[in-house]
Amino acid sequence: MTQTASLDSLRRSFLPFMIGLLAVLTVIVVVVAWWASAQPVLLTITAMMMSAVVALSAAATGASTATRHLSASAMMGLVGLLVFSASGTHLHIDLHMIFFAALAVVAGWCCWSSILVATGVVAIHHLGLNVVYPAAVFPDGADFMRVMLHAVVLVIEAGALALAAVQLTKAFSATEAAARQAANSAAAERQTEMVARQTRGLEHYRQQSLGEVVADFRTALIAIERQVDQETTSMQHTALALSRVADEARLHAGRAEVTASKTAQNVVSASAGAEELTVSINEIAGQSGQARSLIERMNQIAISTGQDVRHLAGLAEQIEAVIGLIKSIADQTNLLALNATIEAARAGAAGRGFAVVAAEVKALSNQTMKAADEIVGQIAAIQVSTSRTVASVEAIELATQEVASLTYSIAASVEQQNSATGEISRTISRVAEGSSVAHEVAATVSQATSDTQRYSETALRASEALKSVASDLAQSIAGFNDRVSVPAKERRNAMRVEINEAASLLVEGHDHPVTLIEISETGARIGRLPPLSQGRTVELRLGDGQRIAGTIVWIADGEAGIQLQSRLQHPALSSVTASLAA
């Protein structure tokens, strides 16, 4: 069976009474045991242990099922100990009435299981001791019929008490359900009233905020209209300036197109002339090459002639040496002829023939000497001519080398000129191509300027139309504002929701309980304030676990306003949002 909060509260309030009653009953057992001298030590220890176990369970688990069952068992056990301590006295049989009273006390738990446990303990007590130790139960010894009689009475009482406990539990459940239903009904009525009030507030807000919205809208559109007018005027001026610039650009583009055309023609002519110059320079380069070849051949011939003349000078010197030898031989021959003449003179007549021969030899030697002298003279003249020829050939060779060097320089210059002329020709070709492109670009620019002028005229007409539209828009806004404008108030009043809800406020690490009086999505009004100061940063903690940082913005009359740093979510605000969306 489901336990209700009211029943739990009743059991918690009954727990101290049960603990106190067990303590009193324990004291009574101890007193009677010592008075009747019926094993007082054992009974005292047993009674105190029973009460202690119940007290420990109550301290640990409160009015739980275990505590209720232990207390019911301890209650019946202490009554059994009390009956045992009074055995042998005239009160022995009368104390059995306490079992029935104790069972009625156990019913105070409103727990049928506790009543059943107490009944079971009594049954075990009577049946067990009636067999094991009858004197502890009845003064006249074992009496099964008396045990049955007590059992029937106890069962009847236990049944009645259990039925009462069940009915009482049901009554508590029904009462609590009715209370919850009533509370829910009251809450629903309050919620309905709050939603209705919020709806009215929202409707009022809509009516009030409409004027503010329209006024803001009108102000914004007036500013836009002024800006559009300014921009339109600026656009007109720009379009006019653009049109003038387009006219000038078209004029200059036409001139540029004509100039580019003439330039292209001139460049084509220059390109043709450069090509002809290239051909001429190529021919000059060829002729320079041929002249260089001829000069090289002349240089080779001059070198060869010089070598031959030098060789001839050498032969002349050799001939001179041979003639010197001939002269020396002629001198010796003349000397021999002289000796032969002397010897022939000595010989006399026998030597006349030899003298004649000697005379002939001498005459021949003289002729040889004369011929040798003439040859020497001719050779000297030849040597002089040869020396002059060698000097001339060397001069010709040197001049040929200088002419060859100059020819090489001319050929190199012609080649450089040929390269430069080729580069000029290529450059002129590229310039010709660039001039053609420039001519095309000039034509394109001329077309673009014509298009620009056409577009500027279109922009000018559009700016005039836009200015007219802006004027119509300003008139429409003014008419709209006149029809729907209403007095404006602060919109935040309609978005506030009044509640009465517990919360807590974290201030400098300490959590303080507060009461939420009024909330909105971005703020809250709280009561039951802790020590606060304006401008302090706090953290609002709601019952559903939300934690939102905020700042205290005002404090007055025991209340404070918090500006929240993030959006607050609450069922009451959700209903306002739903009503606003509807």
Coordinates of C-alpha atoms in Angstrom, one line a residue:
M1 CA 0.0 0.0 0.0
T2 CA 1.3 3.4 -0.9
Q3 CA 2.3 5.5 2.1
T4 CA 1.2 9.1 2.1
A5 CA 3.0 12.1 3.5
S6 CA 0.4 12.6 6.2
L7 CA 0.7 9.0 7.4
D8 CA 4.4 9.3 7.5
S9 CA 4.1 12.5 9.5
L10 CA 1.8 10.7 11.9
R11 CA 4.2 7.8 12.4
R12 CA 7.1 10.2 12.9
S13 CA 5.1 12.1 15.6
F14 CA 4.1 8.7 17.2
L15 CA 7.8 7.5 17.4
P16 CA 8.8 9.6 20.4
F17 CA 5.7 8.4 22.3
M18 CA 6.5 4.7 21.5
I19 CA 10.1 5.2 22.6
G20 CA 9.0 6.9 25.8
L21 CA 6.4 4.2 26.6
L22 CA 9.0 1.4 26.1
A23 CA 11.3 3.2 28.5
V24 CA 8.6 3.5 31.1
L25 CA 7.6 -0.1 30.6
T26 CA 11.3 -1.1 31.0
V27 CA 11.5 0.8 34.3
I28 CA 8.4 -0.9 35.5
V29 CA 9.7 -4.3 34.6
V30 CA 13.0 -3.6 36.4
V31 CA 11.2 -2.3 39.5
V32 CA 8.7 -5.2 39.7
A33 CA 11.5 -7.8 39.1
W34 CA 13.6 -6.4 42.0
W35 CA 10.5 -6.1 44.2
A36 CA 9.4 -9.7 43.6
S37 CA 13.0 -11.0 43.5
A38 CA 12.2 -12.8 40.3
Q39 CA 15.6 -13.0 38.6
P40 CA 16.0 -9.2 38.6
V41 CA 19.4 -9.1 36.9
L42 CA 18.4 -11.2 33.9
L43 CA 15.1 -9.4 33.5
T44 CA 16.8 -6.0 33.8
I45 CA 19.4 -6.8 31.1
T46 CA 16.8 -8.3 28.8
A47 CA 14.4 -5.4 29.2
M48 CA 17.2 -2.8 28.6
M49 CA 18.5 -4.6 25.5
M50 CA 15.0 -4.6 24.0
S51 CA 14.5 -0.9 24.5
A52 CA 18.1 -0.2 23.3
V53 CA 17.6 -2.1 20.0
V54 CA 14.5 -0.1 19.3
A55 CA 16.1 3.2 20.2
L56 CA 19.1 2.5 17.9
S57 CA 16.8 1.6 15.0
A58 CA 14.8 4.7 15.5
A59 CA 17.9 6.8 15.6
A60 CA 19.2 5.2 12.4
T61 CA 16.0 4.9 10.2
G62 CA 13.3 6.9 12.0
A63 CA 9.8 5.5 11.8
S64 CA 10.7 2.9 9.2
T65 CA 9.1 -0.5 8.9
A66 CA 12.0 -2.2 10.8
T67 CA 11.6 0.3 13.7
R68 CA 7.9 -0.3 13.8
H69 CA 8.3 -4.1 13.9
L70 CA 11.0 -4.0 16.5
S71 CA 9.0 -1.6 18.7
A72 CA 6.0 -3.9 18.4
S73 CA 8.1 -7.0 19.4
A74 CA 9.8 -5.1 22.2
M75 CA 6.4 -3.9 23.5
M76 CA 5.0 -7.4 23.8
G77 CA 8.3 -8.8 25.0
L78 CA 8.4 -6.2 27.9
V79 CA 4.9 -7.1 28.8
G80 CA 5.8 -10.7 28.9
L81 CA 8.8 -9.9 31.1
L82 CA 6.4 -7.9 33.4
V83 CA 4.1 -10.9 33.7
F84 CA 7.1 -13.2 34.4
S85 CA 8.4 -10.8 37.1
A86 CA 4.9 -10.9 38.8
S87 CA 4.7 -14.7 38.8
G88 CA 3.8 -16.1 42.3
T89 CA 1.9 -12.9 43.2
H90 CA -1.8 -12.2 43.2
L91 CA -1.3 -9.8 40.2
H92 CA 0.1 -12.5 37.9
I93 CA -3.1 -13.3 36.0
D94 CA -4.3 -9.7 36.0
L95 CA -1.2 -8.4 34.3
H96 CA -2.3 -10.4 31.2
M97 CA -4.6 -7.5 30.5
I98 CA -1.5 -5.4 29.6
F99 CA -1.0 -7.6 26.5
F100 CA -4.3 -6.3 25.1
A101 CA -3.5 -2.7 26.1
A102 CA 0.0 -3.0 24.5
L103 CA -1.5 -4.3 21.3
A104 CA -3.8 -1.3 21.2
V105 CA -0.8 0.9 21.7
V106 CA 1.0 -0.8 18.8
A107 CA -2.0 0.0 16.6
G108 CA -0.9 3.6 17.1
W109 CA 1.6 3.0 14.2
C110 CA -1.4 2.6 11.9
C111 CA 0.5 -0.3 10.4
W112 CA -1.3 -3.7 10.1
S113 CA 2.0 -5.6 9.8
S114 CA 3.2 -4.2 13.1
I115 CA 0.0 -5.4 14.7
L116 CA 0.6 -8.8 13.1
V117 CA 4.1 -9.0 14.5
A118 CA 3.0 -8.1 18.0
T119 CA 0.2 -10.8 17.8
G120 CA 2.8 -13.3 16.7
V121 CA 5.1 -12.5 19.6
V122 CA 2.3 -12.9 22.1
A123 CA 1.3 -16.2 20.5
I124 CA 4.9 -17.5 20.7
H125 CA 5.1 -16.3 24.3
H126 CA 2.0 -18.1 25.4
L127 CA 2.4 -21.3 23.5
G128 CA 6.2 -21.6 24.2
L129 CA 6.1 -20.8 27.9
N130 CA 2.9 -22.9 28.4
V131 CA 5.0 -25.9 27.5
V132 CA 8.5 -24.9 28.7
Y133 CA 7.8 -22.8 31.8
P134 CA 4.0 -22.7 32.5
A135 CA 4.5 -20.8 35.8
A136 CA 5.8 -17.8 33.8
V137 CA 2.5 -17.5 32.0
F138 CA -0.3 -18.7 34.3
P139 CA -0.3 -19.0 38.1
D140 CA -1.9 -22.5 38.1
G141 CA 0.5 -24.0 35.6
A142 CA -0.1 -25.1 32.0
D143 CA -3.6 -24.5 30.8
F144 CA -4.1 -25.0 27.1
M145 CA -7.7 -23.9 27.2
R146 CA -6.8 -20.6 28.8
V147 CA -4.1 -20.2 26.1
M148 CA -6.7 -20.8 23.4
L149 CA -9.1 -18.4 25.1
H150 CA -6.4 -15.6 25.2
A151 CA -5.4 -16.4 21.7
V152 CA -9.0 -16.0 20.4
V153 CA -9.4 -12.7 22.2
L154 CA -6.0 -11.5 21.0
V155 CA -6.8 -12.5 17.4
I156 CA -10.1 -10.7 17.5
E157 CA -8.5 -7.6 18.9
A158 CA -5.6 -7.8 16.4
G159 CA -8.0 -8.3 13.5
A160 CA -10.1 -5.3 14.6
L161 CA -7.0 -3.2 15.1
A162 CA -5.5 -4.3 11.8
L163 CA -8.7 -3.5 10.0
A164 CA -8.8 -0.1 11.7
A165 CA -5.2 0.5 10.7
V166 CA -5.9 -0.4 7.1
Q167 CA -9.0 1.8 7.0
L168 CA -7.2 4.6 8.7
T169 CA -4.4 4.3 6.1
K170 CA -6.9 4.4 3.3
A171 CA -8.5 7.4 5.0
F172 CA -5.2 9.2 5.2
S173 CA -4.6 8.4 1.5
A174 CA -8.0 9.6 0.5
T175 CA -7.6 12.7 2.6
E176 CA -4.2 13.5 1.2
A177 CA -5.4 12.8 -2.4
A178 CA -8.4 15.1 -1.8
A179 CA -6.0 17.7 -0.4
R180 CA -3.7 17.3 -3.4
Q181 CA -6.7 17.6 -5.7
A182 CA -7.9 20.6 -3.9
A183 CA -4.4 22.1 -4.0
N184 CA -4.1 21.2 -7.7
S185 CA -7.5 22.7 -8.3
A186 CA -6.5 25.9 -6.4
A187 CA -3.2 26.0 -8.3
A188 CA -5.0 25.4 -11.6
E189 CA -7.4 28.2 -10.7
R190 CA -4.5 30.5 -9.7
Q191 CA -2.7 29.4 -12.9
T192 CA -5.8 30.1 -15.0
E193 CA -6.2 33.5 -13.3
M194 CA -2.5 34.2 -13.8
V195 CA -2.6 33.2 -17.4
A196 CA -5.7 35.3 -17.9
R197 CA -4.0 38.2 -16.2
Q198 CA -1.0 37.6 -18.3
T199 CA -3.1 37.4 -21.4
R200 CA -4.8 40.6 -20.5
G201 CA -1.4 42.1 -19.7
L202 CA -0.1 40.9 -23.0
E203 CA -3.0 42.3 -24.9
H204 CA -2.6 45.5 -23.1
Y205 CA 1.1 45.3 -23.9
R206 CA 0.4 44.7 -27.5
Q207 CA -1.8 47.8 -27.6
Q208 CA 0.6 49.9 -25.7
S209 CA 3.8 48.7 -27.4
L210 CA 2.2 49.1 -30.9
G211 CA 2.6 52.9 -30.5
E212 CA 6.2 52.6 -29.5
V213 CA 6.9 50.2 -32.4
V214 CA 5.2 52.5 -34.9
A215 CA 7.0 55.5 -33.5
D216 CA 10.3 53.7 -33.7
F217 CA 9.4 52.5 -37.2
R218 CA 8.4 56.0 -38.3
T219 CA 11.6 57.5 -36.9
A220 CA 13.7 54.9 -38.6
L221 CA 11.9 55.2 -41.9
I222 CA 12.1 59.0 -41.7
A223 CA 15.8 58.7 -41.3
I224 CA 15.9 56.2 -44.1
E225 CA 13.8 58.5 -46.3
R226 CA 16.2 61.4 -45.6
Q227 CA 19.2 59.1 -46.3
V228 CA 17.5 57.9 -49.5
D229 CA 16.9 61.5 -50.5
Q230 CA 20.5 62.4 -49.8
E231 CA 21.8 59.4 -51.6
T232 CA 19.4 60.1 -54.5
T233 CA 20.7 63.6 -54.8
S234 CA 24.2 62.4 -54.6
M235 CA 23.4 59.8 -57.2
Q236 CA 22.0 62.5 -59.5
H237 CA 25.1 64.6 -59.1
T238 CA 27.2 61.5 -59.7
A239 CA 25.2 60.5 -62.7
L240 CA 25.6 64.0 -64.2
A241 CA 29.3 64.0 -63.5
L242 CA 29.6 60.5 -64.9
S243 CA 27.8 61.6 -68.1
R244 CA 30.2 64.6 -68.5
V245 CA 33.1 62.3 -67.9
A246 CA 31.7 59.8 -70.4
D247 CA 31.4 62.6 -73.0
E248 CA 35.0 63.7 -72.5
A249 CA 36.1 60.1 -72.4
R250 CA 34.3 59.3 -75.7
L251 CA 36.0 62.4 -77.3
H252 CA 39.4 61.4 -76.1
A253 CA 38.8 57.8 -77.0
G254 CA 38.0 58.8 -80.6
R255 CA 41.2 60.8 -80.7
A256 CA 43.1 57.9 -79.2
E257 CA 41.5 55.6 -81.8
V258 CA 42.7 57.8 -84.7
T259 CA 46.1 58.3 -83.2
A260 CA 46.4 54.5 -82.5
S261 CA 45.5 53.8 -86.2
K262 CA 48.1 56.2 -87.5
T263 CA 50.7 54.9 -85.1
A264 CA 49.9 51.4 -86.3
Q265 CA 50.4 52.4 -89.9
N266 CA 53.7 54.2 -89.1
V267 CA 54.9 51.2 -87.1
V268 CA 54.1 48.9 -90.1
S269 CA 56.1 51.2 -92.3
A270 CA 59.0 51.3 -89.8
S271 CA 58.8 47.5 -89.6
A272 CA 59.2 47.2 -93.4
G273 CA 62.2 49.7 -93.4
A274 CA 63.8 47.7 -90.5
E275 CA 63.4 44.5 -92.5
E276 CA 65.1 46.2 -95.6
L277 CA 67.9 47.5 -93.3
T278 CA 68.3 44.0 -91.9
V279 CA 68.7 42.6 -95.5
S280 CA 71.3 45.4 -96.4
I281 CA 73.3 44.8 -93.2
N282 CA 73.3 41.0 -93.9
E283 CA 74.7 41.8 -97.4
I284 CA 77.4 44.1 -95.9
A285 CA 78.2 41.4 -93.4
G286 CA 78.7 38.9 -96.3
Q287 CA 80.9 41.3 -98.2
S288 CA 82.9 42.0 -95.0
G289 CA 83.4 38.3 -94.6
Q290 CA 84.7 38.0 -98.2
A291 CA 87.1 40.9 -97.7
R292 CA 88.3 39.4 -94.5
S293 CA 89.0 36.2 -96.4
L294 CA 91.0 38.0 -99.2
I295 CA 93.0 40.0 -96.6
E296 CA 93.8 36.8 -94.8
R297 CA 95.1 35.3 -98.1
M298 CA 97.1 38.5 -98.8
N299 CA 98.6 38.2 -95.4
Q300 CA 99.5 34.6 -96.0
I301 CA 101.2 35.6 -99.4
A302 CA 103.1 38.5 -97.8
I303 CA 104.3 36.1 -95.1
S304 CA 105.3 33.6 -97.7
T305 CA 107.1 36.3 -99.8
G306 CA 109.0 37.5 -96.8
Q307 CA 110.1 34.0 -96.0
D308 CA 111.3 33.6 -99.7
V309 CA 113.2 36.9 -99.6
R310 CA 114.8 36.0 -96.3
H311 CA 115.8 32.7 -97.8
L312 CA 117.3 34.6 -100.9
A313 CA 119.3 36.8 -98.5
G314 CA 120.6 33.8 -96.9
L315 CA 121.7 32.3 -100.3
A316 CA 123.4 35.6 -101.2
E317 CA 125.3 35.4 -98.0
Q318 CA 126.3 31.8 -98.8
I319 CA 127.4 32.9 -102.3
E320 CA 129.4 35.7 -100.7
A321 CA 131.1 33.1 -98.6
V322 CA 131.8 30.9 -101.6
I323 CA 133.2 33.9 -103.5
G324 CA 135.5 34.7 -100.6
L325 CA 136.8 31.1 -100.8
I326 CA 137.3 31.6 -104.6
K327 CA 139.2 34.8 -103.9
S328 CA 141.3 33.0 -101.3
I329 CA 142.0 30.3 -103.8
A330 CA 142.9 32.9 -106.5
D331 CA 145.2 34.6 -104.1
Q332 CA 146.9 31.3 -103.4
T333 CA 147.0 30.5 -107.1
N334 CA 148.6 33.8 -107.8
L335 CA 151.1 33.2 -105.1
L336 CA 151.8 29.8 -106.5
A337 CA 152.2 31.3 -110.0
L338 CA 154.6 33.8 -108.6
N339 CA 156.6 31.1 -106.9
A340 CA 156.5 29.1 -110.1
T341 CA 157.8 32.1 -112.1
I342 CA 160.6 32.6 -109.6
E343 CA 161.5 28.9 -109.8
A344 CA 161.3 29.0 -113.6
A345 CA 163.6 32.0 -113.7
R346 CA 166.0 30.1 -111.6
A347 CA 165.7 27.1 -113.9
G348 CA 166.6 29.1 -116.9
A349 CA 165.9 27.8 -120.2
A350 CA 164.6 24.6 -118.8
G351 CA 161.9 26.5 -116.9
R352 CA 160.6 28.7 -119.7
G353 CA 157.7 26.5 -120.5
F354 CA 156.8 26.3 -116.9
A355 CA 157.2 30.1 -116.6
V356 CA 154.8 30.5 -119.5
V357 CA 152.3 28.2 -117.7
A358 CA 152.9 30.1 -114.5
A359 CA 152.2 33.4 -116.3
E360 CA 149.0 32.0 -117.7
V361 CA 148.0 30.7 -114.3
K362 CA 148.7 34.1 -112.8
A363 CA 146.8 35.9 -115.5
L364 CA 143.9 33.5 -115.0
S365 CA 144.1 34.0 -111.2
N366 CA 143.9 37.8 -111.7
Q367 CA 140.9 37.4 -113.9
T368 CA 139.3 35.2 -111.3
M369 CA 140.0 37.8 -108.7
K370 CA 138.4 40.4 -110.8
A371 CA 135.4 38.3 -111.5
A372 CA 135.1 37.5 -107.8
D373 CA 135.3 41.2 -107.0
E374 CA 132.6 41.9 -109.5
I375 CA 130.5 39.1 -108.1
V376 CA 131.0 40.4 -104.6
G377 CA 129.9 43.9 -105.8
Q378 CA 126.8 42.3 -107.4
I379 CA 126.0 40.3 -104.4
A380 CA 126.4 43.3 -102.1
A381 CA 123.9 45.1 -104.4
I382 CA 121.7 42.0 -104.2
Q383 CA 121.9 42.0 -100.4
V384 CA 121.0 45.7 -100.3
S385 CA 118.0 45.1 -102.6
T386 CA 117.1 42.0 -100.6
S387 CA 117.3 43.9 -97.3
R388 CA 115.0 46.6 -98.8
T389 CA 112.7 43.9 -100.1
V390 CA 112.6 42.1 -96.7
A391 CA 111.8 45.5 -95.0
S392 CA 109.1 46.2 -97.6
V393 CA 107.6 42.7 -97.2
E394 CA 107.7 43.1 -93.4
A395 CA 105.9 46.4 -93.8
I396 CA 103.4 44.8 -96.2
E397 CA 102.9 42.0 -93.7
L398 CA 102.4 44.4 -90.8
A399 CA 100.0 46.5 -92.9
T400 CA 98.1 43.3 -93.9
Q401 CA 97.8 42.3 -90.3
E402 CA 96.5 45.7 -89.3
V403 CA 94.1 45.6 -92.3
A404 CA 93.0 42.1 -91.1
S405 CA 92.5 43.4 -87.5
L406 CA 90.4 46.3 -88.9
T407 CA 88.5 43.9 -91.1
Y408 CA 87.8 41.7 -88.0
S409 CA 86.6 44.7 -86.1
I410 CA 84.4 45.8 -89.0
A411 CA 83.0 42.2 -89.3
A412 CA 82.3 42.2 -85.5
S413 CA 80.7 45.6 -85.7
V414 CA 78.6 44.5 -88.7
E415 CA 77.5 41.4 -86.8
Q416 CA 76.6 43.5 -83.7
Q417 CA 74.7 45.9 -86.0
N418 CA 73.0 42.9 -87.6
S419 CA 71.9 41.7 -84.1
A420 CA 70.8 45.2 -83.1
T421 CA 68.9 45.6 -86.4
G422 CA 67.2 42.2 -85.8
E423 CA 66.3 43.2 -82.3
I424 CA 65.0 46.5 -83.6
S425 CA 63.0 44.6 -86.3
R426 CA 61.5 42.3 -83.7
T427 CA 60.8 45.2 -81.3
I428 CA 59.1 47.1 -84.2
S429 CA 57.0 43.9 -84.9
R430 CA 55.9 43.7 -81.3
V431 CA 55.2 47.5 -81.3
A432 CA 53.2 46.9 -84.4
E433 CA 51.2 44.2 -82.7
G434 CA 50.8 46.4 -79.6
S435 CA 49.6 49.2 -81.8
S436 CA 47.0 46.9 -83.3
V437 CA 45.9 45.9 -79.8
A438 CA 45.9 49.5 -78.7
H439 CA 43.8 50.3 -81.7
E440 CA 41.4 47.6 -80.7
V441 CA 41.5 48.7 -77.1
A442 CA 40.8 52.3 -78.1
A443 CA 37.8 51.0 -80.1
T444 CA 36.7 49.0 -77.0
V445 CA 37.1 52.1 -74.7
S446 CA 35.1 54.1 -77.2
Q447 CA 32.3 51.6 -77.0
A448 CA 32.6 51.4 -73.2
T449 CA 32.4 55.1 -72.9
S450 CA 29.3 55.1 -75.0
D451 CA 27.8 52.4 -72.8
T452 CA 28.9 54.3 -69.7
Q453 CA 27.1 57.4 -71.0
R454 CA 24.0 55.3 -71.7
Y455 CA 24.1 53.7 -68.2
S456 CA 24.7 57.1 -66.5
E457 CA 21.6 58.4 -68.3
T458 CA 19.7 55.3 -67.0
A459 CA 21.1 55.9 -63.5
L460 CA 20.0 59.5 -63.6
R461 CA 16.4 58.5 -64.6
A462 CA 16.5 55.8 -61.8
S463 CA 17.6 58.3 -59.2
E464 CA 14.8 60.6 -60.1
A465 CA 12.3 57.8 -59.9
L466 CA 13.8 56.7 -56.5
K467 CA 13.5 60.2 -55.2
S468 CA 9.8 60.1 -56.1
V469 CA 9.4 56.7 -54.5
A470 CA 11.1 58.0 -51.3
S471 CA 8.7 60.9 -51.2
D472 CA 5.7 58.6 -51.6
L473 CA 7.1 56.3 -48.9
A474 CA 7.4 59.2 -46.5
Q475 CA 3.8 60.2 -47.1
S476 CA 2.6 56.6 -46.6
I477 CA 4.6 56.3 -43.4
A478 CA 3.1 59.4 -42.0
G479 CA -0.4 58.2 -42.9
F480 CA 0.2 54.8 -41.3
N481 CA 1.6 56.4 -38.2
D482 CA -1.5 58.7 -37.9
R483 CA -3.8 55.7 -38.1
V484 CA -2.2 53.3 -35.7
S485 CA -0.1 55.4 -33.3
V486 CA -1.0 55.0 -29.6
P487 CA 0.6 56.2 -26.4
A488 CA 3.7 54.1 -25.6
K489 CA 4.7 52.8 -22.2
E490 CA 7.4 50.5 -21.0
R491 CA 6.9 47.0 -22.5
R492 CA 8.6 45.2 -19.6
N493 CA 5.5 45.6 -17.4
A494 CA 3.5 43.1 -19.5
M495 CA 6.3 40.5 -19.5
R496 CA 6.5 40.3 -15.7
V497 CA 4.9 37.3 -13.9
E498 CA 4.0 37.4 -10.3
I499 CA 4.8 34.2 -8.4
N500 CA 5.5 33.2 -4.8
E501 CA 8.3 30.6 -4.9
A502 CA 11.2 29.6 -2.7
A503 CA 14.7 30.0 -4.1
S504 CA 18.2 30.7 -2.9
L505 CA 20.8 33.3 -3.5
L506 CA 24.5 32.6 -3.6
V507 CA 26.4 35.7 -2.2
E508 CA 30.2 35.5 -1.7
G509 CA 30.1 31.7 -1.4
H510 CA 27.2 31.7 1.1
D511 CA 23.8 30.3 0.1
H512 CA 20.8 32.4 1.5
P513 CA 17.1 31.4 1.2
V514 CA 15.0 34.0 -0.6
T515 CA 11.5 34.3 -2.1
L516 CA 10.8 34.9 -5.8
I517 CA 8.1 37.6 -6.0
E518 CA 8.2 38.5 -9.7
I519 CA 10.1 37.1 -12.6
S520 CA 10.8 37.9 -16.3
E521 CA 13.1 36.3 -18.8
T522 CA 15.9 38.7 -17.9
G523 CA 15.2 39.7 -14.3
A524 CA 13.6 38.9 -11.0
R525 CA 12.3 40.6 -7.9
I526 CA 13.1 38.8 -4.6
G527 CA 12.1 39.2 -1.0
R528 CA 13.4 38.0 2.4
L529 CA 16.8 39.5 1.6
P530 CA 20.2 38.6 3.0
P531 CA 22.7 41.4 3.5
L532 CA 23.1 42.9 0.0
S533 CA 24.4 46.0 -1.8
Q534 CA 23.6 47.5 -5.1
G535 CA 25.8 46.4 -8.0
R536 CA 26.9 43.1 -6.3
T537 CA 27.2 40.0 -8.4
V538 CA 25.1 37.1 -7.2
E539 CA 23.8 33.7 -8.4
L540 CA 20.1 32.9 -8.3
R541 CA 19.3 29.2 -7.7
L542 CA 15.9 27.9 -8.5
G543 CA 14.2 24.8 -7.2
D544 CA 14.5 23.0 -10.6
G545 CA 18.3 23.3 -10.5
Q546 CA 18.7 26.4 -12.6
R547 CA 21.7 28.6 -11.6
I548 CA 21.8 32.0 -13.2
A549 CA 24.3 34.7 -12.5
G550 CA 23.1 38.3 -12.1
T551 CA 23.6 41.7 -10.6
I552 CA 21.6 43.6 -7.9
V553 CA 20.3 46.7 -9.7
W554 CA 18.0 48.1 -6.9
I555 CA 17.1 47.5 -3.3
A556 CA 14.0 49.0 -1.6
D557 CA 11.5 48.1 1.1
G558 CA 13.0 44.7 1.8
E559 CA 13.0 43.7 -1.8
A560 CA 15.6 43.7 -4.5
G561 CA 15.8 43.6 -8.3
I562 CA 18.3 41.3 -10.1
Q563 CA 19.4 41.8 -13.7
L564 CA 20.1 38.2 -15.0
Q565 CA 23.0 37.5 -17.3
S566 CA 21.2 34.7 -19.1
R567 CA 17.6 33.8 -20.0
L568 CA 15.4 32.5 -17.1
Q569 CA 13.2 29.5 -18.0
H570 CA 10.0 29.0 -15.9
P571 CA 6.6 27.4 -16.6
A572 CA 4.9 30.7 -15.9
L573 CA 7.0 32.5 -18.5
S574 CA 6.4 29.6 -20.9
S575 CA 2.6 30.2 -20.6
V576 CA 3.2 33.9 -21.3
T577 CA 5.3 33.1 -24.4
A578 CA 2.6 30.7 -25.6
S579 CA -0.1 33.3 -25.2
L580 CA 2.0 35.8 -27.0
A581 CA 2.6 33.4 -29.9
A582 CA -1.2 32.7 -30.1

